Amino acid sequence: MLEELRLIVQRVSAAGDLSEVLEIIVSSVKSSLNVSVCSIYLHDQMLNRYLLMATRGLNQEAVGNVFLGPKEGLVGMVASREEPINLEKADSHPNYQYIPETGEERYSSFLGVPIIHHRHVLGVLVVQQVDQRRFDEGEEAFLITLSAQLSGTIAHAESTGDLVQLIRPLSGSGGEIEFHGLAGAPGVSIGEAVIISPVADLYAVESIEARSVKVELEEYHQAVESTRKDIWDMAHGLSGIINEQERLLFTAYVQMLDDHSLGKEVKQRIHQGASAQSAWSEVIIAHARKFDVMEDAYLKERAADLRDLGRRVLGHMQESVQQETVYPENAILVGEELSAATLGMVPVEKLAGLVSIKGSTNSHLAILARAMGIPTVVGVQGLRYGRLRGKKLIIDGYRGHVYINPTEEHISHYQAIREDDRQLLSELETLRDEPAVSLDNHKVRMLVNTGLMADVRISLERGAEGVGLYRSEVPFFSRQRFPTEEEQRQFYREQLEAFYPRPVVMRTLDIGGDKALPYFPIEEANPFLGWRGIRITLDHPEIFLAQVRAMMKASIGFDNLRLLIPMISSVKELEMALELIYRAYDELTEEDHLDIKMPRIGAMIEVPSAIFLARELARRVDFLSVGSNDLTQYILAVDRNNPQVADLYQAMHPAVLSAINHVVKAAHAEGKNAGVCGELAGDPLGALLLLAMGYDSLSMNASNLLKVKAVIRKSNISEIRLLLREILHLPDADAVREALLEVVTDPEVRRYINVAPGLG
Ligand code: PEP
Ligand code: MG
């Protein structure tokens, strides 16, 4: 049996798609167990029924047409009881249901096992036999094992949308199909799909005979030049929308075309007799593959950039550049690997949304889309977009959902959300200059998290009182090498100037974990527990010192700089970082005689050890800032980027809240301020809790700022403070939310809370 199982699993893993998997299972089980029938029923979530998806033994016409409700028939019963049912004489069972379309004879024996993944029943695997006999334990165990193995494959197909496509094929009914990806940039949009197909296919270059080396080299150089020009034209199209820093994304792109990088290899191949087209595609494919296999999400993204560039150059070589596309009013760009450069192809006023089959929330596309406020969904694997041209789409950038051919009901639902978003924003804009004070006079400073220059405009429009977290690593991402001290000084000064006289908390470089620089790769088995944040910069004082000096020099005349040190896990680490900061300050003021005011310094509390050391740390700095994103991941031991455990990642988990509550007490006991700069601060209910704990400042994504302010202004914090002790002892995050909602009864406040689906 074990050998048979191994063979089936092997065949399943080599299968091309889900329907092939199902066919392999039914045919192999039927022959391995020597039964009359083997069938698989899968759960259609939308219609809540179990649909016959593959069979050997029943009528093939029944596939895709026969279904059973969640408690209907023996199949429904297996699903609802979530355990196997093994019957010698199925038709005498009260739940037995004869379905004529299956053409089934009266099979006597029945064994059904549920296919369960992460506590959800995905389907039922059934074997039937003409003879009246009870399936033995071995057969039952065989099916259970197989079903457990199959569940992962089906769950994957479900998450990628393959399952939906199999259950309700796109071409048929024209009905709505829903796909799930990752939330790339918040917001909702309804529009028309515009397919961005690759200009040329790198993987389908015909092996054409090379002409002379001279002709091939000429073709290559011309194509590169034309691509260079295209990219600059695109960057130009975005001028006024992106700043100098963001333009660097395009510069980085163009630099890849330089002779000393890819060009050298291409020319070598041409000299060896290859045609320009094949030399170019081979080099690009080889380099992209190297990035593909890298663990690091950021570096993987570089493969997308490289392929995009590769296609553009190849397109010029093939003289098959896309014709001018006429963009509809609400264009939603859909493509395999949309890159940041794609944004420049469409007139901004027509760009309603973006859907990228590949990519992650880390991609440049997502970073730029968030900064530009374009609803975006990335990582929508399984979406076969080839047939989507001109189709109506809804993008839910809060949840990462895409709806194709949406139902009228969904359209009006999302129109209402969009309308609500608009209305809410205009109502909230009136609060721009109002203080964040609760009804019972608790005040908090409302700060923003920034990284790109594009964040600055909305932050100021929304009345930010300053920057609580400037993620200094963001401008480092869009380069080919570490920026020089002078380059850094310039972009830090741009931030400090834009917010002056408001304070700007600049965090020192927080790379590592899921944020690696393309030019500083780090390979580790457990990156989140590895070389991250201050651990890296203490090992590279030259990088740390240059950064701190650049920040201090940038602050001359503004004096609104604060420094923040990430990932502190011990007092020693903090002391070493402080020593370097003082050294940088002394060099600048005593040796270079610069007139710099010593910035206030804070430590980030985002590692469990820092919770227990909070007082010791607070004594040595001017303020503490809680990074609730990492703190949640480390306290709950839940990877913040892993969709498998995403439902366990709860910033409102009572254990996380207890830790956060402890930090503010420790800071205040030392007479220091404490703030929160993780996502929890931008969640209206989370913000209320943080105020009740006594936090002095909240720093969040600019898009949440006014909503949180509105909720604070309509709440009584002392009521929540009374609840605090009880809340910290509740069993889970849901219970915490429920307890808070019992106190927050004002319908207007409720509306602000509900309107942020991404935070729900
Ligand atoms: C955090 O960890 O909460 C935080 C604010 O930092 P980042 O999300 O950049 O790790
Ligand atoms: Mg962090």
Coordinates of N, CA, C and O in Angstrom, one line a residue, residues 1 4 8 11 23-38 56 127 139 142:
M1 N 0.8 -1.2 0.0 CA 0.0 0.0 0.0 C 0.9 1.3 0.0 O 0.6 2.2 -0.7
E4 N 2.1 2.0 -3.3 CA 1.1 2.5 -4.2 C 0.8 4.0 -3.9 O 0.7 4.8 -4.8
I8 N 1.2 7.2 -6.4 CA 0.1 8.1 -6.7 C 0.6 9.6 -6.4 O 0.4 10.5 -7.2
R11 N 2.9 10.9 -9.0 CA 2.2 11.2 -10.2 C 1.4 12.5 -10.1 O 1.4 13.4 -10.9
E23 N -8.1 13.5 -12.0 CA -8.2 12.3 -12.8 C -7.2 11.2 -12.4 O -7.5 10.1 -12.3
I24 N -6.0 11.6 -12.0 CA -5.0 10.7 -11.5 C -5.5 10.0 -10.3 O -5.4 8.7 -10.1
I25 N -6.1 10.7 -9.4 CA -6.5 10.2 -8.1 C -7.6 9.1 -8.4 O -7.6 8.0 -7.9
V26 N -8.7 9.5 -9.1 CA -9.8 8.6 -9.3 C -9.4 7.3 -10.0 O -9.8 6.2 -9.6
S27 N -8.6 7.5 -11.0 CA -8.2 6.3 -11.8 C -7.3 5.4 -10.9 O -7.4 4.2 -10.9
S28 N -6.3 6.0 -10.2 CA -5.4 5.2 -9.5 C -6.0 4.5 -8.3 O -5.7 3.3 -8.0
V29 N -6.9 5.2 -7.6 CA -7.6 4.6 -6.5 C -8.5 3.5 -6.9 O -8.5 2.4 -6.3
K30 N -9.2 3.7 -8.0 CA -10.1 2.7 -8.5 C -9.3 1.4 -8.8 O -9.7 0.3 -8.3
S31 N -8.1 1.5 -9.4 CA -7.4 0.3 -9.7 C -6.6 -0.2 -8.5 O -6.6 -1.4 -8.3
S32 N -6.1 0.7 -7.6 CA -5.3 0.2 -6.5 C -6.2 -0.6 -5.5 O -5.9 -1.6 -5.0
L33 N -7.5 0.0 -5.3 CA -8.4 -0.7 -4.3 C -9.3 -1.7 -5.0 O -10.1 -2.4 -4.3
N34 N -9.2 -1.8 -6.3 CA -10.0 -2.7 -7.1 C -11.5 -2.5 -6.8 O -12.2 -3.4 -6.4
V35 N -12.0 -1.2 -6.8 CA -13.4 -0.9 -6.5 C -14.1 -0.6 -7.8 O -13.5 -0.4 -8.9
S36 N -15.5 -0.5 -7.7 CA -16.3 -0.3 -8.9 C -16.2 1.2 -9.2 O -16.3 1.6 -10.4
V37 N -16.2 2.1 -8.2 CA -16.3 3.5 -8.4 C -15.3 4.3 -7.5 O -15.1 3.9 -6.3
C38 N -14.7 5.3 -8.1 CA -14.0 6.2 -7.2 C -14.3 7.6 -7.7 O -14.2 7.9 -8.9
R56 N -14.4 7.7 -11.8 CA -14.3 6.5 -12.6 C -15.3 5.5 -12.1 O -15.4 5.2 -10.9
V127 N -15.3 6.0 -2.5 CA -15.2 4.7 -3.3 C -16.5 3.9 -3.0 O -17.1 3.9 -2.0
E139 N -8.0 -0.2 3.8 CA -8.5 0.6 2.7 C -8.9 2.0 3.2 O -8.7 3.0 2.6
F142 N -5.9 4.0 3.8 CA -5.3 4.4 2.5 C -6.0 5.6 2.0 O -5.3 6.6 1.6

